[in-house]
Amino acid sequence: MTAKPSILQELPTDLHRDRLPKHVAVIMDGNGRWAKRQGLPRIMGHRRGVDTLKDLLRCCRDWGVQALTAYAFSTENWGRPLEEVDFLMTLFERVLRQELREMKEENVRIRFVGNLDALPTSLQAEIERSMLETKDNQGITFSVATNYGGRQEIVRACRAIASQVQQGLLHPDNIDESLFERHLHTAGVCDPDLLIRTSGEMRLSNFLLWQAAYAELYVTDTLWPDFDRHEFHQALASYQARERRFGKVGNV
Ligand code: FPP
């Protein structure tokens, strides 16, 4: 978050506090297109995207959302031009270093989810520090999916469970959803209730494949750098207007 004073913003009066999503997940898409439209290099879109994310985190905290997960870098994003990948890795590291103090003050618990071992070692160190120094915070849980892939996460969980079976520590009959969830990167954080994707693409793109089974989806044409509190307000209003049935029969 930036150094500007953090004045708590009230929840808009048309939203019901008791029907807010506990966990919001975001696919922050459209940074490159946003930059291109402004005649700027793609990386400027990512830089601007950080400000959008900081505003959303603050807004979630102010309005009472308990967890926010952002898709910052997918396992497929390594296929981007080397300069863009390098820029993003440096950006993550710099943002973490700059924002850690304020996030601690704001009682944010930071988590990174994904295959973190493949990230640059200096970034891994910053990630470890931020998670360690905020682990006891009781405010909003902010998860950053970095080098994250939903399929890879599921395969990794299967491998860990299979190994326990092989060692005779676990019987296959005892494998259930709750045990499986405990082997995912996201263990300990509830499933997302609302999944927002910007820039109009109607895809999950390998994000939270297990966890988003019953998430309400909200897709907006707005490009990520332009996603603001008003858009978030609209997404929450749309969420609150829906009936979540979880496969059961609704109030018809
Ligand atoms: C997708 O837009 C965006 C990304 C792959 C990067 C998102 C990362 C940030 C906003 C930085 C977050 C920082 C921290 C520390 C969590 P795109 O490049 O795919 O856009 P395009 O589809 O228009 O090309």
PDB file of C-alpha atoms and ligand atoms in Angstrom:
ATOM      1  CA  MET A   1       0.000   0.000   0.000  1.00  0.00           C
ATOM      2  CA  THR A   2       1.162   3.562  -0.606  1.00  0.00           C
ATOM      3  CA  ALA A   3       2.140   5.968   2.133  1.00  0.00           C
ATOM      4  CA  LYS A   4      -1.058   8.000   1.779  1.00  0.00           C
ATOM      5  CA  PRO A   5      -3.068   8.027   5.018  1.00  0.00           C
ATOM      6  CA  SER A   6      -5.390   5.064   5.165  1.00  0.00           C
ATOM      7  CA  ILE A   7      -8.837   6.442   5.966  1.00  0.00           C
ATOM      8  CA  LEU A   8     -11.334   3.651   6.411  1.00  0.00           C
ATOM      9  CA  GLN A   9     -13.945   3.740   3.650  1.00  0.00           C
ATOM     10  CA  GLU A  10     -17.474   2.751   4.633  1.00  0.00           C
ATOM     11  CA  LEU A  11     -19.236  -0.137   2.925  1.00  0.00           C
ATOM     12  CA  PRO A  12     -21.652   1.319   0.311  1.00  0.00           C
ATOM     13  CA  THR A  13     -25.158   1.386   1.798  1.00  0.00           C
ATOM     14  CA  ASP A  14     -26.716  -0.847  -0.886  1.00  0.00           C
ATOM     15  CA  LEU A  15     -24.389  -3.742   0.039  1.00  0.00           C
ATOM     16  CA  HIS A  16     -25.239  -6.124   2.873  1.00  0.00           C
ATOM     17  CA  ARG A  17     -22.396  -6.731   5.276  1.00  0.00           C
ATOM     18  CA  ASP A  18     -23.680 -10.178   6.231  1.00  0.00           C
ATOM     19  CA  ARG A  19     -23.762 -11.305   2.585  1.00  0.00           C
ATOM     20  CA  LEU A  20     -20.293 -10.202   1.552  1.00  0.00           C
ATOM     21  CA  PRO A  21     -18.031 -12.828  -0.003  1.00  0.00           C
ATOM     22  CA  LYS A  22     -15.532 -14.016   2.591  1.00  0.00           C
ATOM     23  CA  HIS A  23     -12.917 -14.610  -0.077  1.00  0.00           C
ATOM     24  CA  VAL A  24     -12.487 -12.753  -3.373  1.00  0.00           C
ATOM     25  CA  ALA A  25     -10.089 -14.005  -6.062  1.00  0.00           C
ATOM     26  CA  VAL A  26      -8.956 -11.914  -9.038  1.00  0.00           C
ATOM     27  CA  ILE A  27      -7.458 -12.683 -12.430  1.00  0.00           C
ATOM     28  CA  MET A  28      -5.766  -9.379 -13.171  1.00  0.00           C
ATOM     29  CA  ASP A  29      -5.905  -9.393 -16.956  1.00  0.00           C
ATOM     30  CA  GLY A  30      -5.370  -6.649 -19.508  1.00  0.00           C
ATOM     31  CA  ASN A  31      -2.245  -4.851 -18.316  1.00  0.00           C
ATOM     32  CA  GLY A  32      -0.519  -5.215 -21.675  1.00  0.00           C
ATOM     33  CA  ARG A  33      -3.541  -3.979 -23.643  1.00  0.00           C
ATOM     34  CA  TRP A  34      -4.003  -1.069 -21.275  1.00  0.00           C
ATOM     35  CA  ALA A  35      -0.396   0.006 -21.842  1.00  0.00           C
ATOM     36  CA  LYS A  36      -0.687  -0.417 -25.613  1.00  0.00           C
ATOM     37  CA  ARG A  37      -3.778   1.802 -25.689  1.00  0.00           C
ATOM     38  CA  GLN A  38      -1.822   4.499 -23.909  1.00  0.00           C
ATOM     39  CA  GLY A  39       1.097   4.102 -26.319  1.00  0.00           C
ATOM     40  CA  LEU A  40       3.275   2.763 -23.491  1.00  0.00           C
ATOM     41  CA  PRO A  41       5.442  -0.361 -23.187  1.00  0.00           C
ATOM     42  CA  ARG A  42       3.619  -3.395 -21.709  1.00  0.00           C
ATOM     43  CA  ILE A  43       5.561  -3.209 -18.465  1.00  0.00           C
ATOM     44  CA  MET A  44       3.926   0.123 -17.661  1.00  0.00           C
ATOM     45  CA  GLY A  45       0.621  -1.743 -17.534  1.00  0.00           C
ATOM     46  CA  HIS A  46       2.023  -4.073 -14.876  1.00  0.00           C
ATOM     47  CA  ARG A  47       3.355  -1.140 -12.892  1.00  0.00           C
ATOM     48  CA  ARG A  48      -0.046   0.510 -12.978  1.00  0.00           C
ATOM     49  CA  GLY A  49      -1.635  -2.856 -12.137  1.00  0.00           C
ATOM     50  CA  VAL A  50       0.183  -2.873  -8.805  1.00  0.00           C
ATOM     51  CA  ASP A  51      -1.592   0.360  -7.799  1.00  0.00           C
ATOM     52  CA  THR A  52      -4.930  -1.219  -8.722  1.00  0.00           C
ATOM     53  CA  LEU A  53      -4.141  -4.243  -6.579  1.00  0.00           C
ATOM     54  CA  LYS A  54      -3.121  -2.088  -3.621  1.00  0.00           C
ATOM     55  CA  ASP A  55      -6.397  -0.154  -3.873  1.00  0.00           C
ATOM     56  CA  LEU A  56      -8.405  -3.368  -4.073  1.00  0.00           C
ATOM     57  CA  LEU A  57      -6.645  -4.837  -1.050  1.00  0.00           C
ATOM     58  CA  ARG A  58      -7.390  -1.724   0.953  1.00  0.00           C
ATOM     59  CA  CYS A  59     -10.994  -1.715  -0.248  1.00  0.00           C
ATOM     60  CA  CYS A  60     -11.473  -5.372   0.722  1.00  0.00           C
ATOM     61  CA  ARG A  61     -10.078  -4.643   4.155  1.00  0.00           C
ATOM     62  CA  ASP A  62     -12.254  -1.546   4.624  1.00  0.00           C
ATOM     63  CA  TRP A  63     -15.436  -3.266   3.524  1.00  0.00           C
ATOM     64  CA  GLY A  64     -14.902  -6.462   5.509  1.00  0.00           C
ATOM     65  CA  VAL A  65     -13.800  -9.060   2.952  1.00  0.00           C
ATOM     66  CA  GLN A  66     -11.630 -11.548   4.857  1.00  0.00           C
ATOM     67  CA  ALA A  67      -9.395 -12.875   2.080  1.00  0.00           C
ATOM     68  CA  LEU A  68      -8.129 -11.676  -1.292  1.00  0.00           C
ATOM     69  CA  THR A  69      -6.173 -13.865  -3.722  1.00  0.00           C
ATOM     70  CA  ALA A  70      -4.547 -12.345  -6.815  1.00  0.00           C
ATOM     71  CA  TYR A  71      -3.160 -14.244  -9.806  1.00  0.00           C
ATOM     72  CA  ALA A  72       0.156 -12.491 -10.329  1.00  0.00           C
ATOM     73  CA  PHE A  73       2.136 -15.002 -12.406  1.00  0.00           C
ATOM     74  CA  SER A  74       1.034 -18.310 -13.887  1.00  0.00           C
ATOM     75  CA  THR A  75       3.201 -21.335 -14.642  1.00  0.00           C
ATOM     76  CA  GLU A  76       2.567 -20.492 -18.315  1.00  0.00           C
ATOM     77  CA  ASN A  77       3.766 -16.875 -17.977  1.00  0.00           C
ATOM     78  CA  TRP A  78       7.416 -18.028 -18.206  1.00  0.00           C
ATOM     79  CA  GLY A  79       6.751 -18.213 -21.958  1.00  0.00           C
ATOM     80  CA  ARG A  80       6.578 -14.394 -22.174  1.00  0.00           C
ATOM     81  CA  PRO A  81       9.528 -12.361 -23.509  1.00  0.00           C
ATOM     82  CA  LEU A  82      12.481 -12.607 -21.118  1.00  0.00           C
ATOM     83  CA  GLU A  83      12.522  -8.843 -20.450  1.00  0.00           C
ATOM     84  CA  GLU A  84       8.872  -8.929 -19.335  1.00  0.00           C
ATOM     85  CA  VAL A  85       9.446 -11.935 -17.050  1.00  0.00           C
ATOM     86  CA  ASP A  86      12.518 -10.251 -15.541  1.00  0.00           C
ATOM     87  CA  PHE A  87      10.571  -7.035 -15.065  1.00  0.00           C
ATOM     88  CA  LEU A  88       7.751  -8.839 -13.267  1.00  0.00           C
ATOM     89  CA  MET A  89      10.113 -10.732 -10.928  1.00  0.00           C
ATOM     90  CA  THR A  90      11.898  -7.495 -10.037  1.00  0.00           C
ATOM     91  CA  LEU A  91       8.568  -5.718  -9.610  1.00  0.00           C
ATOM     92  CA  PHE A  92       7.232  -8.368  -7.176  1.00  0.00           C
ATOM     93  CA  GLU A  93      10.408  -8.126  -5.130  1.00  0.00           C
ATOM     94  CA  ARG A  94      10.438  -4.331  -5.052  1.00  0.00           C
ATOM     95  CA  VAL A  95       6.754  -4.045  -4.173  1.00  0.00           C
ATOM     96  CA  LEU A  96       7.146  -6.546  -1.345  1.00  0.00           C
ATOM     97  CA  ARG A  97      10.143  -4.708   0.062  1.00  0.00           C
ATOM     98  CA  GLN A  98       8.382  -1.335  -0.187  1.00  0.00           C
ATOM     99  CA  GLU A  99       5.004  -2.362   1.135  1.00  0.00           C
ATOM    100  CA  LEU A 100       5.852  -4.836   3.897  1.00  0.00           C
ATOM    101  CA  ARG A 101       6.018  -2.294   6.708  1.00  0.00           C
ATOM    102  CA  GLU A 102       2.627  -0.832   5.873  1.00  0.00           C
ATOM    103  CA  MET A 103       1.018  -4.232   5.383  1.00  0.00           C
ATOM    104  CA  LYS A 104       2.273  -5.201   8.839  1.00  0.00           C
ATOM    105  CA  GLU A 105       0.780  -2.036  10.286  1.00  0.00           C
ATOM    106  CA  GLU A 106      -2.480  -2.763   8.480  1.00  0.00           C
ATOM    107  CA  ASN A 107      -2.581  -6.258  10.041  1.00  0.00           C
ATOM    108  CA  VAL A 108      -2.466  -7.988   6.614  1.00  0.00           C
ATOM    109  CA  ARG A 109      -1.408 -11.645   6.572  1.00  0.00           C
ATOM    110  CA  ILE A 110       0.567 -12.245   3.367  1.00  0.00           C
ATOM    111  CA  ARG A 111       0.797 -15.645   1.712  1.00  0.00           C
ATOM    112  CA  PHE A 112       2.337 -16.708  -1.570  1.00  0.00           C
ATOM    113  CA  VAL A 113       0.903 -19.745  -3.320  1.00  0.00           C
ATOM    114  CA  GLY A 114       2.548 -21.621  -6.180  1.00  0.00           C
ATOM    115  CA  ASN A 115       5.811 -23.343  -6.952  1.00  0.00           C
ATOM    116  CA  LEU A 116       7.992 -20.783  -5.217  1.00  0.00           C
ATOM    117  CA  ASP A 117      11.220 -22.830  -5.486  1.00  0.00           C
ATOM    118  CA  ALA A 118      11.552 -21.874  -9.165  1.00  0.00           C
ATOM    119  CA  LEU A 119      11.508 -18.123  -8.458  1.00  0.00           C
ATOM    120  CA  PRO A 120      14.706 -16.031  -8.277  1.00  0.00           C
ATOM    121  CA  THR A 121      16.387 -16.613  -4.916  1.00  0.00           C
ATOM    122  CA  SER A 122      16.288 -12.945  -3.914  1.00  0.00           C
ATOM    123  CA  LEU A 123      12.519 -12.920  -4.514  1.00  0.00           C
ATOM    124  CA  GLN A 124      12.128 -16.157  -2.538  1.00  0.00           C
ATOM    125  CA  ALA A 125      13.928 -14.520   0.391  1.00  0.00           C
ATOM    126  CA  GLU A 126      11.611 -11.489   0.281  1.00  0.00           C
ATOM    127  CA  ILE A 127       8.559 -13.775   0.064  1.00  0.00           C
ATOM    128  CA  GLU A 128       9.717 -15.836   3.029  1.00  0.00           C
ATOM    129  CA  ARG A 129      10.350 -12.712   5.078  1.00  0.00           C
ATOM    130  CA  SER A 130       6.946 -11.201   4.266  1.00  0.00           C
ATOM    131  CA  MET A 131       5.108 -14.426   5.129  1.00  0.00           C
ATOM    132  CA  LEU A 132       7.048 -14.935   8.347  1.00  0.00           C
ATOM    133  CA  GLU A 133       6.656 -11.362   9.561  1.00  0.00           C
ATOM    134  CA  THR A 134       2.901 -11.287   8.929  1.00  0.00           C
ATOM    135  CA  LYS A 135       1.965 -14.868   9.851  1.00  0.00           C
ATOM    136  CA  ASP A 136       0.275 -13.908  13.123  1.00  0.00           C
ATOM    137  CA  ASN A 137      -1.688 -10.984  11.687  1.00  0.00           C
ATOM    138  CA  GLN A 138      -5.414 -11.344  12.173  1.00  0.00           C
ATOM    139  CA  GLY A 139      -6.647  -8.938   9.478  1.00  0.00           C
ATOM    140  CA  ILE A 140      -7.256  -9.735   5.822  1.00  0.00           C
ATOM    141  CA  THR A 141      -5.377 -12.685   4.299  1.00  0.00           C
ATOM    142  CA  PHE A 142      -3.736 -11.571   1.072  1.00  0.00           C
ATOM    143  CA  SER A 143      -2.549 -14.447  -1.119  1.00  0.00           C
ATOM    144  CA  VAL A 144      -0.441 -13.868  -4.194  1.00  0.00           C
ATOM    145  CA  ALA A 145      -0.470 -16.712  -6.709  1.00  0.00           C
ATOM    146  CA  THR A 146       3.026 -16.671  -8.193  1.00  0.00           C
ATOM    147  CA  ASN A 147       4.338 -19.370 -10.510  1.00  0.00           C
ATOM    148  CA  TYR A 148       0.956 -20.887  -9.799  1.00  0.00           C
ATOM    149  CA  GLY A 149      -0.909 -23.462 -11.895  1.00  0.00           C
ATOM    150  CA  GLY A 150      -4.085 -25.185 -10.758  1.00  0.00           C
ATOM    151  CA  ARG A 151      -3.314 -28.445 -12.562  1.00  0.00           C
ATOM    152  CA  GLN A 152       0.240 -28.548 -11.224  1.00  0.00           C
ATOM    153  CA  GLU A 153      -1.109 -27.909  -7.722  1.00  0.00           C
ATOM    154  CA  ILE A 154      -3.508 -30.874  -8.021  1.00  0.00           C
ATOM    155  CA  VAL A 155      -0.764 -33.186  -9.361  1.00  0.00           C
ATOM    156  CA  ARG A 156       1.557 -32.116  -6.530  1.00  0.00           C
ATOM    157  CA  ALA A 157      -1.138 -32.904  -3.957  1.00  0.00           C
ATOM    158  CA  CYS A 158      -1.741 -36.336  -5.565  1.00  0.00           C
ATOM    159  CA  ARG A 159       1.967 -37.085  -5.447  1.00  0.00           C
ATOM    160  CA  ALA A 160       2.220 -36.183  -1.745  1.00  0.00           C
ATOM    161  CA  ILE A 161      -0.833 -38.293  -0.885  1.00  0.00           C
ATOM    162  CA  ALA A 162       0.388 -41.247  -3.001  1.00  0.00           C
ATOM    163  CA  SER A 163       3.694 -41.136  -1.197  1.00  0.00           C
ATOM    164  CA  GLN A 164       1.942 -41.373   2.188  1.00  0.00           C
ATOM    165  CA  VAL A 165      -0.062 -44.357   0.917  1.00  0.00           C
ATOM    166  CA  GLN A 166       3.123 -45.978  -0.376  1.00  0.00           C
ATOM    167  CA  GLN A 167       4.778 -45.599   3.025  1.00  0.00           C
ATOM    168  CA  GLY A 168       1.778 -47.187   4.691  1.00  0.00           C
ATOM    169  CA  LEU A 169       0.896 -43.972   6.544  1.00  0.00           C
ATOM    170  CA  LEU A 170      -2.480 -43.541   4.870  1.00  0.00           C
ATOM    171  CA  HIS A 171      -5.195 -45.879   3.654  1.00  0.00           C
ATOM    172  CA  PRO A 172      -6.816 -44.966   0.291  1.00  0.00           C
ATOM    173  CA  ASP A 173     -10.261 -45.154   1.968  1.00  0.00           C
ATOM    174  CA  ASN A 174      -9.248 -42.187   4.116  1.00  0.00           C
ATOM    175  CA  ILE A 175      -8.606 -39.901   1.148  1.00  0.00           C
ATOM    176  CA  ASP A 176     -11.446 -37.405   1.040  1.00  0.00           C
ATOM    177  CA  GLU A 177     -11.948 -33.790  -0.052  1.00  0.00           C
ATOM    178  CA  SER A 178     -10.837 -32.366   3.239  1.00  0.00           C
ATOM    179  CA  LEU A 179      -7.592 -34.372   3.242  1.00  0.00           C
ATOM    180  CA  PHE A 180      -6.985 -33.393  -0.384  1.00  0.00           C
ATOM    181  CA  GLU A 181      -7.481 -29.697   0.391  1.00  0.00           C
ATOM    182  CA  ARG A 182      -4.876 -29.880   3.116  1.00  0.00           C
ATOM    183  CA  HIS A 183      -2.320 -30.778   0.439  1.00  0.00           C
ATOM    184  CA  LEU A 184      -3.061 -27.792  -1.789  1.00  0.00           C
ATOM    185  CA  HIS A 185      -0.987 -24.588  -1.708  1.00  0.00           C
ATOM    186  CA  THR A 186      -4.080 -22.812  -0.408  1.00  0.00           C
ATOM    187  CA  ALA A 187      -4.531 -25.065   2.649  1.00  0.00           C
ATOM    188  CA  GLY A 188      -6.039 -23.123   5.529  1.00  0.00           C
ATOM    189  CA  VAL A 189      -7.768 -20.453   3.410  1.00  0.00           C
ATOM    190  CA  CYS A 190     -11.450 -20.929   2.563  1.00  0.00           C
ATOM    191  CA  ASP A 191     -12.505 -21.376  -1.081  1.00  0.00           C
ATOM    192  CA  PRO A 192     -13.165 -18.181  -3.053  1.00  0.00           C
ATOM    193  CA  ASP A 193     -16.819 -17.121  -3.091  1.00  0.00           C
ATOM    194  CA  LEU A 194     -16.367 -14.602  -5.889  1.00  0.00           C
ATOM    195  CA  LEU A 195     -13.875 -14.824  -8.747  1.00  0.00           C
ATOM    196  CA  ILE A 196     -13.388 -11.655 -10.775  1.00  0.00           C
ATOM    197  CA  ARG A 197     -11.678 -11.558 -14.155  1.00  0.00           C
ATOM    198  CA  THR A 198     -10.936  -8.326 -15.958  1.00  0.00           C
ATOM    199  CA  SER A 199     -10.534  -7.630 -19.692  1.00  0.00           C
ATOM    200  CA  GLY A 200     -13.531  -9.683 -20.814  1.00  0.00           C
ATOM    201  CA  GLU A 201     -11.914 -13.101 -21.247  1.00  0.00           C
ATOM    202  CA  MET A 202     -14.221 -15.936 -20.150  1.00  0.00           C
ATOM    203  CA  ARG A 203     -11.569 -18.353 -18.923  1.00  0.00           C
ATOM    204  CA  LEU A 204     -10.153 -19.674 -15.666  1.00  0.00           C
ATOM    205  CA  SER A 205      -6.642 -19.925 -17.140  1.00  0.00           C
ATOM    206  CA  ASN A 206      -5.525 -22.646 -14.706  1.00  0.00           C
ATOM    207  CA  PHE A 207      -6.407 -20.528 -11.651  1.00  0.00           C
ATOM    208  CA  LEU A 208      -7.751 -22.190  -8.480  1.00  0.00           C
ATOM    209  CA  LEU A 209      -9.280 -25.083 -10.439  1.00  0.00           C
ATOM    210  CA  TRP A 210     -10.178 -27.060  -7.324  1.00  0.00           C
ATOM    211  CA  GLN A 211     -11.002 -24.127  -5.080  1.00  0.00           C
ATOM    212  CA  ALA A 212     -13.269 -22.271  -7.534  1.00  0.00           C
ATOM    213  CA  ALA A 213     -15.695 -25.199  -7.927  1.00  0.00           C
ATOM    214  CA  TYR A 214     -18.585 -23.124  -6.536  1.00  0.00           C
ATOM    215  CA  ALA A 215     -17.208 -19.601  -6.919  1.00  0.00           C
ATOM    216  CA  GLU A 216     -19.493 -17.034  -8.490  1.00  0.00           C
ATOM    217  CA  LEU A 217     -17.814 -15.666 -11.612  1.00  0.00           C
ATOM    218  CA  TYR A 218     -17.795 -11.977 -12.507  1.00  0.00           C
ATOM    219  CA  VAL A 219     -16.198 -10.926 -15.786  1.00  0.00           C
ATOM    220  CA  THR A 220     -15.825  -7.286 -16.732  1.00  0.00           C
ATOM    221  CA  ASP A 221     -14.492  -5.754 -19.955  1.00  0.00           C
ATOM    222  CA  THR A 222     -12.536  -3.223 -17.910  1.00  0.00           C
ATOM    223  CA  LEU A 223      -8.775  -3.726 -18.177  1.00  0.00           C
ATOM    224  CA  TRP A 224      -7.061  -4.451 -14.870  1.00  0.00           C
ATOM    225  CA  PRO A 225      -5.301  -1.067 -14.443  1.00  0.00           C
ATOM    226  CA  ASP A 226      -8.725   0.647 -14.729  1.00  0.00           C
ATOM    227  CA  PHE A 227     -10.497  -1.653 -12.262  1.00  0.00           C
ATOM    228  CA  ASP A 228     -11.448   0.558  -9.325  1.00  0.00           C
ATOM    229  CA  ARG A 229     -13.689   0.581  -6.238  1.00  0.00           C
ATOM    230  CA  HIS A 230     -16.755   1.452  -8.311  1.00  0.00           C
ATOM    231  CA  GLU A 231     -16.200  -1.658 -10.432  1.00  0.00           C
ATOM    232  CA  PHE A 232     -15.621  -3.696  -7.300  1.00  0.00           C
ATOM    233  CA  HIS A 233     -18.823  -2.302  -5.848  1.00  0.00           C
ATOM    234  CA  GLN A 234     -20.649  -3.481  -9.000  1.00  0.00           C
ATOM    235  CA  ALA A 235     -19.068  -6.935  -8.736  1.00  0.00           C
ATOM    236  CA  LEU A 236     -20.204  -7.217  -5.109  1.00  0.00           C
ATOM    237  CA  ALA A 237     -23.711  -6.000  -5.964  1.00  0.00           C
ATOM    238  CA  SER A 238     -23.912  -8.625  -8.726  1.00  0.00           C
ATOM    239  CA  TYR A 239     -22.665 -11.285  -6.276  1.00  0.00           C
ATOM    240  CA  GLN A 240     -25.263 -10.316  -3.685  1.00  0.00           C
ATOM    241  CA  ALA A 241     -28.049 -10.480  -6.257  1.00  0.00           C
ATOM    242  CA  ARG A 242     -27.283 -14.117  -7.011  1.00  0.00           C
ATOM    243  CA  GLU A 243     -28.649 -17.204  -5.380  1.00  0.00           C
ATOM    244  CA  ARG A 244     -25.890 -19.660  -4.484  1.00  0.00           C
ATOM    245  CA  ARG A 245     -27.299 -23.166  -4.615  1.00  0.00           C
ATOM    246  CA  PHE A 246     -24.149 -25.330  -4.446  1.00  0.00           C
ATOM    247  CA  GLY A 247     -25.861 -27.910  -6.661  1.00  0.00           C
ATOM    248  CA  LYS A 248     -29.033 -27.986  -4.564  1.00  0.00           C
ATOM    249  CA  VAL A 249     -32.527 -26.684  -5.312  1.00  0.00           C
ATOM    250  CA  GLY A 250     -33.063 -22.968  -4.766  1.00  0.00           C
ATOM    251  CA  ASN A 251     -35.969 -20.832  -3.547  1.00  0.00           C
ATOM    252  CA  VAL A 252     -38.267 -21.351  -6.537  1.00  0.00           C
TER     253      VAL A 252
HETATM  254  C1  FPP B   1      -1.979  -9.999 -16.941  1.00  0.00           C
HETATM  255  O1  FPP B   1      -2.085  -8.975 -17.909  1.00  0.00           O
HETATM  256  C2  FPP B   1      -1.139  -9.568 -15.822  1.00  0.00           C
HETATM  257  C3  FPP B   1      -0.020 -10.217 -15.358  1.00  0.00           C
HETATM  258  C4  FPP B   1       0.486 -11.470 -15.946  1.00  0.00           C
HETATM  259  C5  FPP B   1       0.788  -9.677 -14.239  1.00  0.00           C
HETATM  260  C6  FPP B   1      -0.009  -9.149 -13.094  1.00  0.00           C
HETATM  261  C7  FPP B   1       0.891  -8.647 -12.051  1.00  0.00           C
HETATM  262  C8  FPP B   1       0.708  -7.504 -11.350  1.00  0.00           C
HETATM  263  C9  FPP B   1      -0.436  -6.590 -11.541  1.00  0.00           C
HETATM  264  C10 FPP B   1       1.696  -7.152 -10.299  1.00  0.00           C
HETATM  265  C11 FPP B   1       1.253  -7.652  -8.945  1.00  0.00           C
HETATM  266  C12 FPP B   1       2.298  -7.376  -7.924  1.00  0.00           C
HETATM  267  C13 FPP B   1       2.417  -7.991  -6.714  1.00  0.00           C
HETATM  268  C14 FPP B   1       3.551  -7.711  -5.831  1.00  0.00           C
HETATM  269  C15 FPP B   1       1.464  -8.973  -6.248  1.00  0.00           C
HETATM  270  P1  FPP B   1      -1.510  -9.255 -19.367  1.00  0.00           P
HETATM  271  O2  FPP B   1      -0.067  -8.859 -19.383  1.00  0.00           O
HETATM  272  O3  FPP B   1      -1.767 -10.663 -19.734  1.00  0.00           O
HETATM  273  O4  FPP B   1      -2.349  -8.284 -20.246  1.00  0.00           O
HETATM  274  P2  FPP B   1      -2.761  -8.519 -21.781  1.00  0.00           P
HETATM  275  O5  FPP B   1      -3.669  -9.719 -21.792  1.00  0.00           O
HETATM  276  O6  FPP B   1      -3.463  -7.251 -22.132  1.00  0.00           O
HETATM  277  O7  FPP B   1      -1.503  -8.739 -22.549  1.00  0.00           O
END
